[in-house]
Amino acid sequence: KNEVEQSPQNLTAQEGEFITINCSYSVGISALHWLQQHPGGGIVSLFMLSSGKKKHGRLIATINIQEKHSSLHITASHPRDSAVYICAVKETSGSRLTFGEGTQLTVNP
Amino acid sequence: GAGVSQSPSNKVTEKGKDVELRCDPISGHTALYWYRQSLGQGLEFLIYFQGNSAPDKSGLPSDRFSAERTGGSVSTLTIQRTQQEDSAVYLCASSFGPFTEAFFGQGTRLTVV
């Protein structure tokens, strides 16, 4: 079992839909990252959070430390949101990031 | 610089040759990480630098892989006697410290033929 599990693996939505990507982890963490990877490989850090909720534009990330679960929400989705979204955790035992397998999001016009 | 810079962006090399991949972190970032993403697979950790020392290099897959960091800034990942299974995108990330947000470079796509 992976230490970080994401669902769904693939998600197709129509433009304007509300999207949720989930991440569950099994280790103690100091922080959780949500990353975005576009075709071509470049990775952008969307959020780093250790508690509660963060919002940036149409993106919202929440984390529940007790349940070891985080969600990434996209409101009013747009085709330019199409990318792979990756959850990554920084374990309390070290400094490395451990990654989920990613969620491929496709938003159709 | 404004962001993490990696070079080259693409590298094609013949099996058995040595390659060097470079990472310029964001100025002032003391922590630097190398990760690898093989085709169709998730990201995996290779090595972590704090300053010029590497307290965690447990992710390096074999002794053909080595990395150094000089002046607390630029890092070089060296792969000796490359093999086809080394083909991957090699990503560098940096952060102010080990517990702050990481910023990623665009990666180096390595193809071993």
Short mmCIF file of C-alpha atoms in Angstrom, two decimals:
data_model
loop_
_atom_site.label_atom_id
_atom_site.label_comp_id
_atom_site.label_asym_id
_atom_site.label_seq_id
_atom_site.Cartn_x
_atom_site.Cartn_y
_atom_site.Cartn_z
CA LYS A 1 0.00 0.00 0.00
CA ASN A 2 1.37 3.40 -0.98
CA GLU A 3 1.96 5.86 1.82
CA VAL A 4 0.10 8.50 -0.22
CA GLU A 5 -2.99 7.57 -2.18
CA GLN A 6 -4.95 9.82 -4.49
CA SER A 7 -8.37 9.44 -6.02
CA PRO A 8 -9.53 9.44 -8.65
CA GLN A 9 -6.61 8.52 -10.92
CA ASN A 10 -8.36 10.08 -13.89
CA LEU A 11 -11.07 12.70 -13.98
CA THR A 12 -12.89 14.20 -16.94
CA ALA A 13 -15.15 17.19 -16.39
CA GLN A 14 -17.08 19.74 -18.39
CA GLU A 15 -16.08 23.36 -18.22
CA GLY A 16 -17.68 25.05 -15.24
CA GLU A 17 -17.99 21.94 -13.09
CA PHE A 18 -16.83 21.81 -9.47
CA ILE A 19 -13.96 19.34 -9.09
CA THR A 20 -12.64 17.49 -6.06
CA ILE A 21 -9.44 15.46 -5.87
CA ASN A 22 -8.74 13.49 -2.72
CA CYS A 23 -5.53 12.48 -0.98
CA SER A 24 -5.11 10.08 1.93
CA TYR A 25 -1.86 9.32 3.67
CA SER A 26 -0.74 6.82 6.26
CA VAL A 27 2.28 8.49 7.86
CA GLY A 28 2.78 11.36 10.28
CA ILE A 29 3.40 14.54 8.37
CA SER A 30 4.62 18.05 8.98
CA ALA A 31 3.08 19.44 5.79
CA LEU A 32 1.22 18.47 2.64
CA HIS A 33 1.74 19.92 -0.82
CA TRP A 34 -0.59 20.05 -3.77
CA LEU A 35 1.35 20.27 -7.02
CA GLN A 36 0.30 20.82 -10.62
CA GLN A 37 2.15 19.25 -13.53
CA HIS A 38 1.40 20.32 -17.08
CA PRO A 39 2.36 18.37 -20.22
CA GLY A 40 6.08 18.93 -20.69
CA GLY A 41 6.79 18.03 -17.08
CA GLY A 42 7.08 21.35 -15.25
CA ILE A 43 5.76 21.24 -11.69
CA VAL A 44 4.18 24.16 -9.87
CA SER A 45 3.47 24.17 -6.16
CA LEU A 46 -0.16 25.18 -5.62
CA PHE A 47 -0.40 24.92 -1.85
CA MET A 48 1.54 23.85 1.17
CA LEU A 49 -0.63 23.32 4.22
CA SER A 50 -0.38 21.74 7.63
CA SER A 51 -3.87 22.49 8.95
CA GLY A 52 -7.21 23.93 7.97
CA LYS A 53 -7.89 25.41 4.59
CA LYS A 54 -6.20 27.61 2.00
CA LYS A 55 -7.72 29.40 -0.99
CA HIS A 56 -6.07 30.84 -4.06
CA GLY A 57 -8.35 32.07 -6.80
CA ARG A 58 -10.55 29.18 -7.89
CA LEU A 59 -8.48 26.63 -5.98
CA ILE A 60 -9.22 25.53 -2.42
CA ALA A 61 -7.21 23.02 -0.41
CA THR A 62 -8.29 21.50 2.88
CA ILE A 63 -6.61 19.12 5.26
CA ASN A 64 -7.86 17.04 8.19
CA ILE A 65 -4.85 15.96 10.22
CA GLN A 66 -6.82 13.58 12.45
CA GLU A 67 -8.28 11.75 9.46
CA LYS A 68 -5.04 11.99 7.44
CA HIS A 69 -6.92 13.31 4.46
CA SER A 70 -6.71 16.33 2.17
CA SER A 71 -8.83 17.55 -0.71
CA LEU A 72 -8.16 19.90 -3.59
CA HIS A 73 -11.21 21.66 -5.02
CA ILE A 74 -11.44 23.59 -8.26
CA THR A 75 -14.45 25.83 -8.69
CA ALA A 76 -15.76 26.84 -12.13
CA SER A 77 -13.26 24.54 -13.88
CA HIS A 78 -11.71 25.61 -17.17
CA PRO A 79 -9.88 23.70 -19.91
CA ARG A 80 -6.63 25.39 -18.85
CA ASP A 81 -6.96 23.54 -15.52
CA SER A 82 -6.25 20.30 -17.41
CA ALA A 83 -3.10 18.87 -15.85
CA VAL A 84 -1.87 16.22 -13.46
CA TYR A 85 -2.46 17.14 -9.81
CA ILE A 86 -0.10 15.56 -7.33
CA CYS A 87 -0.40 15.29 -3.57
CA ALA A 88 2.90 15.13 -1.69
CA VAL A 89 3.57 14.84 2.02
CA LYS A 90 6.56 15.83 4.07
CA GLU A 91 6.94 13.22 6.80
CA THR A 92 7.70 14.32 10.35
CA SER A 93 10.59 11.85 10.33
CA GLY A 94 12.47 13.55 7.52
CA SER A 95 12.63 16.29 4.96
CA ARG A 96 11.85 14.47 1.73
CA LEU A 97 8.53 14.62 -0.06
CA THR A 98 6.59 11.42 -0.68
CA PHE A 99 4.32 11.67 -3.68
CA GLY A 100 0.97 10.28 -4.67
CA GLU A 101 0.56 8.81 -8.13
CA GLY A 102 -1.24 11.90 -9.37
CA THR A 103 -4.69 12.62 -10.78
CA GLN A 104 -4.99 13.34 -14.49
CA LEU A 105 -7.65 16.02 -14.89
CA THR A 106 -9.15 16.82 -18.27
CA VAL A 107 -11.62 19.67 -18.53
CA ASN A 108 -13.53 19.77 -21.79
CA PRO A 109 -14.97 22.98 -23.23
CA GLY B 1 17.26 33.94 -10.10
CA ALA B 2 13.50 34.18 -10.09
CA GLY B 3 12.96 30.46 -9.99
CA VAL B 4 14.71 27.13 -9.90
CA SER B 5 16.65 26.68 -13.11
CA GLN B 6 17.74 23.34 -14.52
CA SER B 7 19.97 22.58 -17.45
CA PRO B 8 19.93 21.10 -19.94
CA SER B 9 16.19 20.87 -20.48
CA ASN B 10 16.67 17.82 -22.68
CA LYS B 11 19.57 15.42 -22.96
CA VAL B 12 19.96 12.40 -25.23
CA THR B 13 22.94 10.24 -24.47
CA GLU B 14 24.30 6.89 -25.56
CA LYS B 15 24.22 3.97 -23.17
CA GLY B 16 27.44 3.82 -21.19
CA LYS B 17 28.21 7.54 -21.32
CA ASP B 18 28.33 9.79 -18.27
CA VAL B 19 25.95 12.75 -17.92
CA GLU B 20 25.80 15.78 -15.65
CA LEU B 21 22.58 17.56 -14.78
CA ARG B 22 22.65 21.00 -13.22
CA CYS B 23 20.32 22.76 -10.83
CA ASP B 24 20.42 26.45 -9.86
CA PRO B 25 18.15 26.91 -6.84
CA ILE B 26 16.37 30.07 -5.84
CA SER B 27 18.83 32.46 -4.22
CA GLY B 28 18.89 32.03 -0.45
CA HIS B 29 17.31 28.58 -0.44
CA THR B 30 19.40 26.31 1.75
CA ALA B 31 17.51 23.10 1.04
CA LEU B 32 17.80 21.42 -2.35
CA TYR B 33 16.22 18.18 -3.53
CA TRP B 34 16.59 15.93 -6.56
CA TYR B 35 13.63 13.81 -7.65
CA ARG B 36 13.11 11.49 -10.62
CA GLN B 37 10.00 10.72 -12.63
CA SER B 38 10.26 7.71 -14.89
CA LEU B 39 7.83 7.28 -17.77
CA GLY B 40 4.39 6.39 -16.51
CA GLN B 41 5.50 6.42 -12.90
CA GLY B 42 5.26 8.76 -9.97
CA LEU B 43 7.95 10.99 -8.57
CA GLU B 44 10.64 9.42 -6.45
CA PHE B 45 13.12 11.03 -4.10
CA LEU B 46 16.83 10.82 -4.91
CA ILE B 47 18.81 13.10 -2.57
CA TYR B 48 18.44 16.06 -0.21
CA PHE B 49 21.02 18.77 0.45
CA GLN B 50 21.04 21.14 3.38
CA GLY B 51 23.72 23.65 2.49
CA ASN B 52 26.56 21.71 0.92
CA SER B 53 26.00 18.50 2.83
CA ALA B 54 23.63 15.68 1.94
CA PRO B 55 22.00 14.33 5.12
CA ASP B 56 19.73 12.07 3.08
CA LYS B 57 20.93 10.37 -0.08
CA SER B 58 19.02 7.18 0.48
CA GLY B 59 17.05 7.53 -2.76
CA LEU B 60 20.03 7.28 -5.10
CA PRO B 61 19.31 4.05 -7.01
CA SER B 62 22.89 2.86 -7.47
CA ASP B 63 26.51 3.87 -7.03
CA ARG B 64 26.46 5.15 -10.60
CA PHE B 65 24.51 8.14 -9.25
CA SER B 66 26.21 10.91 -7.32
CA ALA B 67 25.46 14.53 -6.54
CA GLU B 68 27.29 17.48 -5.11
CA ARG B 69 26.46 21.00 -4.13
CA THR B 70 28.96 23.81 -3.91
CA GLY B 71 28.77 27.21 -2.26
CA GLY B 72 25.37 26.32 -0.87
CA SER B 73 23.95 27.02 -4.30
CA VAL B 74 24.40 25.11 -7.56
CA SER B 75 24.01 21.33 -7.51
CA THR B 76 25.15 18.78 -10.05
CA LEU B 77 23.67 15.29 -10.39
CA THR B 78 26.05 12.93 -12.18
CA ILE B 79 25.06 9.60 -13.67
CA GLN B 80 27.96 7.40 -14.73
CA ARG B 81 27.76 4.64 -17.34
CA THR B 82 24.15 5.48 -18.14
CA GLN B 83 21.64 2.68 -18.69
CA GLN B 84 18.33 2.76 -20.53
CA GLU B 85 16.44 2.51 -17.23
CA ASP B 86 17.97 5.86 -16.26
CA SER B 87 15.75 7.54 -18.84
CA ALA B 88 13.44 9.85 -16.90
CA VAL B 89 12.68 13.44 -16.07
CA TYR B 90 15.01 14.62 -13.31
CA LEU B 91 13.50 17.38 -11.20
CA CYS B 92 15.20 19.70 -8.78
CA ALA B 93 13.43 21.60 -6.02
CA SER B 94 14.60 24.11 -3.44
CA SER B 95 13.21 25.71 -0.31
CA PHE B 96 14.33 28.16 2.36
CA GLY B 97 14.62 25.31 4.78
CA PRO B 98 13.60 21.69 5.13
CA PHE B 99 10.15 22.56 6.47
CA THR B 100 9.14 25.33 4.11
CA GLU B 101 7.44 25.29 0.72
CA ALA B 102 9.39 23.66 -2.09
CA PHE B 103 9.71 25.25 -5.54
CA PHE B 104 10.38 23.03 -8.52
CA GLY B 105 12.46 23.50 -11.65
CA GLN B 106 11.23 22.55 -15.13
CA GLY B 107 13.20 19.35 -15.09
CA THR B 108 15.76 17.71 -17.36
CA ARG B 109 14.40 15.03 -19.66
CA LEU B 110 17.11 12.40 -20.00
CA THR B 111 16.88 9.80 -22.75
CA VAL B 112 19.44 7.01 -22.88
CA VAL B 113 19.58 5.31 -26.27
#
